[in-house]
């Protein structure tokens, strides 16, 4: 669905935002396409593109091949030099990435830890990695800031980590401390919510206005929602905690101490144990599950798929999404037996909403949270390109 602009001079900043968001999220576009999709006239688009070019945010290339009659239109692309730093602390590593405004992940560095890092340790690791990249950053990129994907509840307006149970963090001012340590502006949010946004704009959810994203990682299960084309974060940014949805009457507890939840029943740890593995990334775990001919492994996969289906059925009934995207070890479960999952979901979801939904694996793989965290950092720039001075030379 297109974003509509305005031709009035007093909303020039909003029109700049409209054009930059389109080129950032949809990709390189001709001036004629921008004219059609925004509703702005050709001279207004020319002026806006010219201003964004002067700001160093977009570039124009010669027109490509076209079957249209008339003079071909130049192609507008976001600048390859504008970038954001992404950080993802987890129980076994701190990952730092550099992501371009075009969605390309230029670098990703995973610093493994022997135990779950404290906030201070995570900040020190991230700051050290960023310092090691600083020469390249200063010479080759214009960095807008840092986005942090946190496996826990994060207060939206100031990046305070209210509770990251697997990390043992409670009321930690992560964003402020990392900003002090690096000198870059920092934004933080829940990792799964950022994953939902990344898949919506750059992955399986392109063109989708209503989707649910569930991710299974080392810290458990989290989720995010796009409702009517808008990220649904709740009043303070805590929405999407699907992992704490009750799916059984068992005594198993999750990280919050709640019995019988999705996170308690569907776990990476249980999959690794039945496979006889100490550790594995999502791709390795998926391959190990696909390669296994063990009846015990098969039984555990089926048990977890059935519990996952209960949570998905309830979410589909409530939110009526077009798409459910599964990431991490949930995508691995889906890969092993997508048909069983679909049948189990159909048994718990109402026929009408189930008939209009598709369940798919995430497409962005290990780059998912890097792209999602960077999108958080890019937001202020996208909202007001003319007023965002950090990226200027």
GROMACS .gro file of C-alpha atoms in nm:
model
  393
    1UNK     CA    1   0.000   0.000   0.000
    2UNK     CA    2   0.141   0.342  -0.097
    3UNK     CA    3   0.215   0.624   0.146
    4UNK     CA    4   0.043   0.942   0.028
    5UNK     CA    5   0.229   1.270   0.041
    6UNK     CA    6   0.130   1.637   0.014
    7UNK     CA    7   0.224   1.920  -0.219
    8UNK     CA    8   0.210   2.197   0.044
    9UNK     CA    9   0.538   2.368   0.134
   10UNK     CA   10   0.458   2.358   0.506
   11UNK     CA   11   0.474   1.978   0.498
   12UNK     CA   12   0.801   1.954   0.306
   13UNK     CA   13   0.966   1.761   0.590
   14UNK     CA   14   0.688   1.506   0.588
   15UNK     CA   15   0.719   1.466   0.214
   16UNK     CA   16   1.096   1.418   0.247
   17UNK     CA   17   1.021   1.145   0.500
   18UNK     CA   18   0.766   0.984   0.267
   19UNK     CA   19   1.012   0.966  -0.020
   20UNK     CA   20   1.307   0.845   0.189
   21UNK     CA   21   1.099   0.575   0.362
   22UNK     CA   22   0.979   0.447   0.028
   23UNK     CA   23   1.325   0.420  -0.125
   24UNK     CA   24   1.465   0.270   0.197
   25UNK     CA   25   1.201   0.002   0.237
   26UNK     CA   26   1.091  -0.071  -0.118
   27UNK     CA   27   1.427  -0.027  -0.286
   28UNK     CA   28   1.561   0.175  -0.579
   29UNK     CA   29   1.278   0.359  -0.753
   30UNK     CA   30   1.249   0.590  -1.050
   31UNK     CA   31   1.123   0.943  -1.010
   32UNK     CA   32   0.816   0.844  -1.210
   33UNK     CA   33   0.745   0.558  -0.969
   34UNK     CA   34   0.781   0.793  -0.672
   35UNK     CA   35   0.541   1.035  -0.840
   36UNK     CA   36   0.283   0.761  -0.888
   37UNK     CA   37   0.319   0.600  -0.546
   38UNK     CA   38   0.324   0.917  -0.334
   39UNK     CA   39   0.065   1.120  -0.521
   40UNK     CA   40   0.308   1.413  -0.546
   41UNK     CA   41   0.366   1.588  -0.877
   42UNK     CA   42   0.684   1.552  -1.083
   43UNK     CA   43   0.832   1.888  -0.994
   44UNK     CA   44   0.779   1.825  -0.622
   45UNK     CA   45   0.944   1.484  -0.646
   46UNK     CA   46   1.237   1.638  -0.834
   47UNK     CA   47   1.282   1.898  -0.562
   48UNK     CA   48   1.255   1.644  -0.280
   49UNK     CA   49   1.500   1.404  -0.443
   50UNK     CA   50   1.737   1.695  -0.501
   51UNK     CA   51   1.723   1.790  -0.133
   52UNK     CA   52   1.774   1.431  -0.017
   53UNK     CA   53   2.072   1.411  -0.253
   54UNK     CA   54   2.219   1.730  -0.107
   55UNK     CA   55   2.174   1.581   0.240
   56UNK     CA   56   2.375   1.278   0.130
   57UNK     CA   57   2.088   1.038   0.192
   58UNK     CA   58   2.009   0.926  -0.164
   59UNK     CA   59   2.188   0.901  -0.496
   60UNK     CA   60   2.055   0.911  -0.851
   61UNK     CA   61   2.175   0.685  -1.127
   62UNK     CA   62   2.105   0.683  -1.496
   63UNK     CA   63   1.773   0.526  -1.596
   64UNK     CA   64   1.762   0.153  -1.656
   65UNK     CA   65   1.595  -0.030  -1.940
   66UNK     CA   66   1.224   0.040  -1.964
   67UNK     CA   67   0.938  -0.043  -2.195
   68UNK     CA   68   0.761   0.283  -2.119
   69UNK     CA   69   0.708   0.546  -2.386
   70UNK     CA   70   0.892   0.875  -2.330
   71UNK     CA   71   1.211   0.978  -2.161
   72UNK     CA   72   1.334   0.723  -1.899
   73UNK     CA   73   1.336   0.845  -1.539
   74UNK     CA   74   1.651   0.845  -1.319
   75UNK     CA   75   1.670   0.576  -1.047
   76UNK     CA   76   1.676   0.697  -0.685
   77UNK     CA   77   1.858   0.479  -0.430
   78UNK     CA   78   1.952   0.532  -0.066
   79UNK     CA   79   2.315   0.620  -0.005
   80UNK     CA   80   2.537   0.317   0.056
   81UNK     CA   81   2.740   0.525   0.304
   82UNK     CA   82   2.458   0.584   0.553
   83UNK     CA   83   2.455   0.308   0.815
   84UNK     CA   84   2.358   0.209   1.167
   85UNK     CA   85   2.522  -0.012   1.428
   86UNK     CA   86   2.318  -0.305   1.560
   87UNK     CA   87   2.375  -0.479   1.893
   88UNK     CA   88   2.215  -0.799   2.022
   89UNK     CA   89   2.309  -0.922   2.371
   90UNK     CA   90   2.222  -1.286   2.440
   91UNK     CA   91   2.294  -1.541   2.713
   92UNK     CA   92   2.592  -1.682   2.525
   93UNK     CA   93   2.719  -1.393   2.310
   94UNK     CA   94   2.703  -1.027   2.220
   95UNK     CA   95   2.666  -0.966   1.846
   96UNK     CA   96   2.749  -0.634   1.683
   97UNK     CA   97   2.670  -0.550   1.321
   98UNK     CA   98   2.693  -0.266   1.072
   99UNK     CA   99   2.383  -0.231   0.855
  100UNK     CA  100   2.335   0.001   0.559
  101UNK     CA  101   2.028   0.214   0.499
  102UNK     CA  102   1.961  -0.022   0.207
  103UNK     CA  103   1.918  -0.314   0.450
  104UNK     CA  104   2.249  -0.481   0.365
  105UNK     CA  105   2.449  -0.618   0.659
  106UNK     CA  106   2.806  -0.506   0.592
  107UNK     CA  107   2.961  -0.665   0.902
  108UNK     CA  108   2.849  -0.897   1.181
  109UNK     CA  109   3.080  -0.983   1.471
  110UNK     CA  110   2.969  -1.238   1.731
  111UNK     CA  111   3.163  -1.219   2.058
  112UNK     CA  112   3.090  -1.537   2.254
  113UNK     CA  113   3.071  -1.530   2.634
  114UNK     CA  114   3.126  -1.812   2.882
  115UNK     CA  115   2.818  -1.712   3.080
  116UNK     CA  116   2.525  -1.475   3.052
  117UNK     CA  117   2.676  -1.123   3.046
  118UNK     CA  118   2.580  -0.853   3.292
  119UNK     CA  119   2.472  -0.517   3.152
  120UNK     CA  120   2.819  -0.377   3.221
  121UNK     CA  121   2.987  -0.670   3.049
  122UNK     CA  122   2.756  -0.647   2.746
  123UNK     CA  123   2.823  -0.274   2.713
  124UNK     CA  124   3.198  -0.322   2.747
  125UNK     CA  125   3.199  -0.593   2.479
  126UNK     CA  126   2.986  -0.388   2.241
  127UNK     CA  127   3.193  -0.074   2.297
  128UNK     CA  128   3.518  -0.264   2.238
  129UNK     CA  129   3.388  -0.415   1.913
  130UNK     CA  130   3.266  -0.075   1.795
  131UNK     CA  131   3.600   0.085   1.884
  132UNK     CA  132   3.770  -0.180   1.673
  133UNK     CA  133   3.547  -0.082   1.381
  134UNK     CA  134   3.576   0.293   1.434
  135UNK     CA  135   3.847   0.353   1.174
  136UNK     CA  136   3.636   0.192   0.902
  137UNK     CA  137   3.323   0.365   1.029
  138UNK     CA  138   3.475   0.712   1.020
  139UNK     CA  139   3.635   0.669   0.678
  140UNK     CA  140   3.364   0.478   0.492
  141UNK     CA  141   3.028   0.538   0.659
  142UNK     CA  142   2.805   0.801   0.813
  143UNK     CA  143   2.662   0.631   1.121
  144UNK     CA  144   2.324   0.752   1.245
  145UNK     CA  145   2.336   0.566   1.578
  146UNK     CA  146   2.294   0.232   1.751
  147UNK     CA  147   1.992   0.006   1.777
  148UNK     CA  148   1.985  -0.269   2.042
  149UNK     CA  149   1.771  -0.583   2.017
  150UNK     CA  150   1.713  -0.706   2.375
  151UNK     CA  151   1.566  -1.046   2.469
  152UNK     CA  152   1.331  -0.897   2.727
  153UNK     CA  153   1.090  -0.617   2.813
  154UNK     CA  154   1.220  -0.273   2.715
  155UNK     CA  155   1.053   0.056   2.796
  156UNK     CA  156   0.994   0.226   2.464
  157UNK     CA  157   1.065   0.591   2.539
  158UNK     CA  158   1.406   0.560   2.708
  159UNK     CA  159   1.543   0.210   2.638
  160UNK     CA  160   1.527   0.099   3.001
  161UNK     CA  161   1.537  -0.281   3.020
  162UNK     CA  162   1.258  -0.355   3.267
  163UNK     CA  163   1.313  -0.731   3.271
  164UNK     CA  164   1.532  -0.961   3.064
  165UNK     CA  165   1.489  -1.280   3.269
  166UNK     CA  166   1.739  -1.503   3.090
  167UNK     CA  167   2.005  -1.234   3.116
  168UNK     CA  168   1.913  -1.153   3.475
  169UNK     CA  169   1.863  -0.783   3.395
  170UNK     CA  170   1.607  -0.579   3.588
  171UNK     CA  171   1.553  -0.203   3.544
  172UNK     CA  172   1.882  -0.151   3.366
  173UNK     CA  173   1.934   0.181   3.176
  174UNK     CA  174   2.098   0.001   2.885
  175UNK     CA  175   2.044   0.266   2.616
  176UNK     CA  176   2.181   0.550   2.828
  177UNK     CA  177   2.487   0.354   2.941
  178UNK     CA  178   2.575   0.238   2.589
  179UNK     CA  179   2.535   0.592   2.461
  180UNK     CA  180   2.782   0.714   2.723
  181UNK     CA  181   3.026   0.436   2.634
  182UNK     CA  182   3.021   0.491   2.256
  183UNK     CA  183   2.917   0.850   2.192
  184UNK     CA  184   2.645   0.740   1.950
  185UNK     CA  185   2.271   0.794   2.010
  186UNK     CA  186   2.117   0.463   2.121
  187UNK     CA  187   1.768   0.317   2.094
  188UNK     CA  188   1.666  -0.021   2.240
  189UNK     CA  189   1.362  -0.245   2.202
  190UNK     CA  190   1.249  -0.605   2.236
  191UNK     CA  191   1.432  -0.834   1.995
  192UNK     CA  192   1.127  -1.019   1.864
  193UNK     CA  193   0.938  -0.694   1.798
  194UNK     CA  194   1.235  -0.575   1.594
  195UNK     CA  195   1.244  -0.910   1.415
  196UNK     CA  196   0.880  -0.862   1.318
  197UNK     CA  197   0.961  -0.521   1.173
  198UNK     CA  198   1.260  -0.655   0.980
  199UNK     CA  199   1.064  -0.941   0.826
  200UNK     CA  200   0.778  -0.703   0.744
  201UNK     CA  201   0.997  -0.465   0.542
  202UNK     CA  202   1.281  -0.683   0.415
  203UNK     CA  203   1.180  -1.049   0.450
  204UNK     CA  204   0.879  -1.280   0.431
  205UNK     CA  205   0.632  -1.006   0.520
  206UNK     CA  206   0.693  -0.766   0.231
  207UNK     CA  207   0.360  -0.613   0.130
  208UNK     CA  208   0.182  -0.764   0.433
  209UNK     CA  209  -0.017  -0.535   0.664
  210UNK     CA  210  -0.106  -0.787   0.936
  211UNK     CA  211   0.146  -1.038   1.059
  212UNK     CA  212   0.266  -1.215   1.371
  213UNK     CA  213   0.632  -1.298   1.424
  214UNK     CA  214   0.749  -1.557   1.678
  215UNK     CA  215   1.115  -1.624   1.741
  216UNK     CA  216   1.277  -1.901   1.939
  217UNK     CA  217   1.626  -1.823   2.062
  218UNK     CA  218   1.871  -1.895   2.340
  219UNK     CA  219   1.666  -1.672   2.571
  220UNK     CA  220   1.332  -1.835   2.497
  221UNK     CA  221   1.037  -1.728   2.283
  222UNK     CA  222   0.931  -1.375   2.201
  223UNK     CA  223   0.707  -1.221   1.943
  224UNK     CA  224   0.600  -0.911   1.760
  225UNK     CA  225   0.290  -0.797   1.575
  226UNK     CA  226   0.211  -0.576   1.279
  227UNK     CA  227  -0.157  -0.478   1.288
  228UNK     CA  228  -0.304  -0.274   1.006
  229UNK     CA  229   0.046  -0.191   0.886
  230UNK     CA  230   0.152  -0.056   1.227
  231UNK     CA  231   0.379  -0.221   1.482
  232UNK     CA  232   0.169  -0.304   1.788
  233UNK     CA  233   0.389  -0.251   2.091
  234UNK     CA  234   0.131  -0.176   2.358
  235UNK     CA  235   0.124   0.128   2.585
  236UNK     CA  236   0.485   0.086   2.704
  237UNK     CA  237   0.631  -0.140   2.435
  238UNK     CA  238   0.581  -0.475   2.612
  239UNK     CA  239   0.331  -0.637   2.374
  240UNK     CA  240   0.402  -0.963   2.193
  241UNK     CA  241   0.512  -1.187   2.479
  242UNK     CA  242   0.368  -1.500   2.316
  243UNK     CA  243   0.620  -1.716   2.499
  244UNK     CA  244   0.429  -1.669   2.823
  245UNK     CA  245   0.098  -1.783   2.672
  246UNK     CA  246  -0.040  -2.087   2.856
  247UNK     CA  247  -0.061  -2.390   2.626
  248UNK     CA  248  -0.080  -2.686   2.868
  249UNK     CA  249  -0.163  -2.792   3.221
  250UNK     CA  250   0.187  -2.920   3.294
  251UNK     CA  251   0.406  -2.813   3.584
  252UNK     CA  252   0.691  -2.701   3.359
  253UNK     CA  253   0.772  -2.335   3.420
  254UNK     CA  254   0.914  -2.066   3.196
  255UNK     CA  255   1.169  -1.795   3.276
  256UNK     CA  256   0.901  -1.591   3.456
  257UNK     CA  257   0.797  -1.889   3.671
  258UNK     CA  258   0.464  -1.936   3.492
  259UNK     CA  259   0.351  -2.298   3.446
  260UNK     CA  260   0.253  -2.464   3.118
  261UNK     CA  261   0.347  -2.181   2.883
  262UNK     CA  262   0.471  -2.196   2.527
  263UNK     CA  263   0.824  -2.114   2.640
  264UNK     CA  264   0.807  -2.387   2.907
  265UNK     CA  265   0.690  -2.653   2.662
  266UNK     CA  266   0.870  -2.554   2.341
  267UNK     CA  267   1.238  -2.513   2.414
  268UNK     CA  268   1.572  -2.508   2.237
  269UNK     CA  269   1.731  -2.678   2.538
  270UNK     CA  270   1.502  -2.982   2.509
  271UNK     CA  271   1.579  -3.014   2.138
  272UNK     CA  272   1.953  -2.995   2.196
  273UNK     CA  273   1.933  -3.253   2.474
  274UNK     CA  274   1.740  -3.506   2.269
  275UNK     CA  275   1.988  -3.456   1.982
  276UNK     CA  276   2.283  -3.498   2.218
  277UNK     CA  277   2.422  -3.153   2.131
  278UNK     CA  278   2.573  -2.893   2.363
  279UNK     CA  279   2.507  -2.601   2.131
  280UNK     CA  280   2.397  -2.516   1.777
  281UNK     CA  281   2.295  -2.210   1.583
  282UNK     CA  282   1.947  -2.215   1.421
  283UNK     CA  283   2.077  -2.346   1.089
  284UNK     CA  284   2.278  -2.624   1.255
  285UNK     CA  285   1.985  -2.719   1.477
  286UNK     CA  286   1.749  -2.737   1.181
  287UNK     CA  287   1.988  -2.958   0.986
  288UNK     CA  288   2.041  -3.188   1.285
  289UNK     CA  289   1.666  -3.230   1.327
  290UNK     CA  290   1.618  -3.299   0.957
  291UNK     CA  291   1.902  -3.553   0.952
  292UNK     CA  292   1.791  -3.743   1.263
  293UNK     CA  293   1.610  -4.077   1.231
  294UNK     CA  294   1.569  -4.116   1.608
  295UNK     CA  295   1.221  -4.199   1.732
  296UNK     CA  296   1.295  -4.001   2.049
  297UNK     CA  297   1.385  -3.692   1.849
  298UNK     CA  298   1.074  -3.731   1.636
  299UNK     CA  299   0.853  -3.762   1.944
  300UNK     CA  300   0.999  -3.447   2.099
  301UNK     CA  301   0.955  -3.251   1.776
  302UNK     CA  302   0.592  -3.359   1.749
  303UNK     CA  303   0.526  -3.274   2.115
  304UNK     CA  304   0.669  -2.924   2.066
  305UNK     CA  305   0.485  -2.869   1.738
  306UNK     CA  306   0.154  -2.957   1.904
  307UNK     CA  307   0.212  -2.704   2.184
  308UNK     CA  308   0.325  -2.441   1.936
  309UNK     CA  309   0.002  -2.496   1.744
  310UNK     CA  310  -0.206  -2.411   2.053
  311UNK     CA  311  -0.036  -2.073   2.086
  312UNK     CA  312  -0.060  -2.002   1.713
  313UNK     CA  313  -0.425  -2.098   1.699
  314UNK     CA  314  -0.511  -1.859   1.980
  315UNK     CA  315  -0.312  -1.577   1.823
  316UNK     CA  316  -0.475  -1.633   1.485
  317UNK     CA  317  -0.823  -1.628   1.643
  318UNK     CA  318  -0.750  -1.300   1.821
  319UNK     CA  319  -0.550  -1.107   1.560
  320UNK     CA  320  -0.663  -1.256   1.225
  321UNK     CA  321  -0.324  -1.206   1.054
  322UNK     CA  322  -0.236  -1.263   0.691
  323UNK     CA  323   0.096  -1.425   0.784
  324UNK     CA  324   0.266  -1.594   1.078
  325UNK     CA  325   0.647  -1.588   1.054
  326UNK     CA  326   0.854  -1.831   1.260
  327UNK     CA  327   1.221  -1.766   1.337
  328UNK     CA  328   1.504  -1.937   1.523
  329UNK     CA  329   1.438  -2.288   1.647
  330UNK     CA  330   1.066  -2.243   1.577
  331UNK     CA  331   1.156  -2.222   1.209
  332UNK     CA  332   1.356  -2.544   1.254
  333UNK     CA  333   1.049  -2.720   1.397
  334UNK     CA  334   0.844  -2.592   1.105
  335UNK     CA  335   1.103  -2.724   0.858
  336UNK     CA  336   1.082  -3.076   1.005
  337UNK     CA  337   0.705  -3.113   0.973
  338UNK     CA  338   0.514  -2.813   0.840
  339UNK     CA  339   0.213  -3.032   0.760
  340UNK     CA  340   0.175  -3.153   1.118
  341UNK     CA  341   0.194  -2.796   1.246
  342UNK     CA  342  -0.067  -2.679   0.996
  343UNK     CA  343  -0.303  -2.961   1.088
  344UNK     CA  344  -0.258  -2.894   1.460
  345UNK     CA  345  -0.319  -2.521   1.415
  346UNK     CA  346  -0.633  -2.588   1.213
  347UNK     CA  347  -0.766  -2.791   1.507
  348UNK     CA  348  -0.733  -2.493   1.744
  349UNK     CA  349  -0.810  -2.197   1.514
  350UNK     CA  350  -1.147  -2.092   1.381
  351UNK     CA  351  -1.205  -2.183   1.019
  352UNK     CA  352  -1.242  -1.832   0.881
  353UNK     CA  353  -0.920  -1.676   1.018
  354UNK     CA  354  -0.726  -1.999   0.959
  355UNK     CA  355  -0.839  -2.001   0.597
  356UNK     CA  356  -0.680  -1.662   0.531
  357UNK     CA  357  -0.347  -1.709   0.709
  358UNK     CA  358  -0.016  -1.853   0.593
  359UNK     CA  359   0.260  -1.985   0.823
  360UNK     CA  360   0.616  -1.943   0.693
  361UNK     CA  361   0.976  -1.945   0.810
  362UNK     CA  362   1.165  -1.618   0.850
  363UNK     CA  363   1.371  -1.527   0.542
  364UNK     CA  364   1.643  -1.308   0.693
  365UNK     CA  365   1.822  -1.581   0.890
  366UNK     CA  366   2.112  -1.474   1.108
  367UNK     CA  367   2.084  -1.114   0.980
  368UNK     CA  368   1.732  -1.074   1.115
  369UNK     CA  369   1.803  -0.897   1.444
  370UNK     CA  370   2.084  -0.692   1.295
  371UNK     CA  371   1.843  -0.550   1.038
  372UNK     CA  372   1.567  -0.503   1.296
  373UNK     CA  373   1.794  -0.323   1.543
  374UNK     CA  374   1.932  -0.100   1.268
  375UNK     CA  375   1.578  -0.009   1.164
  376UNK     CA  376   1.523   0.119   1.517
  377UNK     CA  377   1.831   0.339   1.485
  378UNK     CA  378   1.722   0.466   1.143
  379UNK     CA  379   1.377   0.573   1.259
  380UNK     CA  380   1.463   0.931   1.363
  381UNK     CA  381   1.639   0.988   1.032
  382UNK     CA  382   1.345   0.845   0.836
  383UNK     CA  383   1.098   1.056   1.034
  384UNK     CA  384   1.276   1.387   0.967
  385UNK     CA  385   1.558   1.365   0.711
  386UNK     CA  386   1.611   1.741   0.696
  387UNK     CA  387   1.642   1.776   1.071
  388UNK     CA  388   1.877   1.487   1.132
  389UNK     CA  389   2.228   1.635   1.143
  390UNK     CA  390   2.426   1.335   1.265
  391UNK     CA  391   2.467   1.186   0.918
  392UNK     CA  392   2.595   1.503   0.756
  393UNK     CA  393   2.961   1.533   0.666
   0.00000   0.00000   0.00000
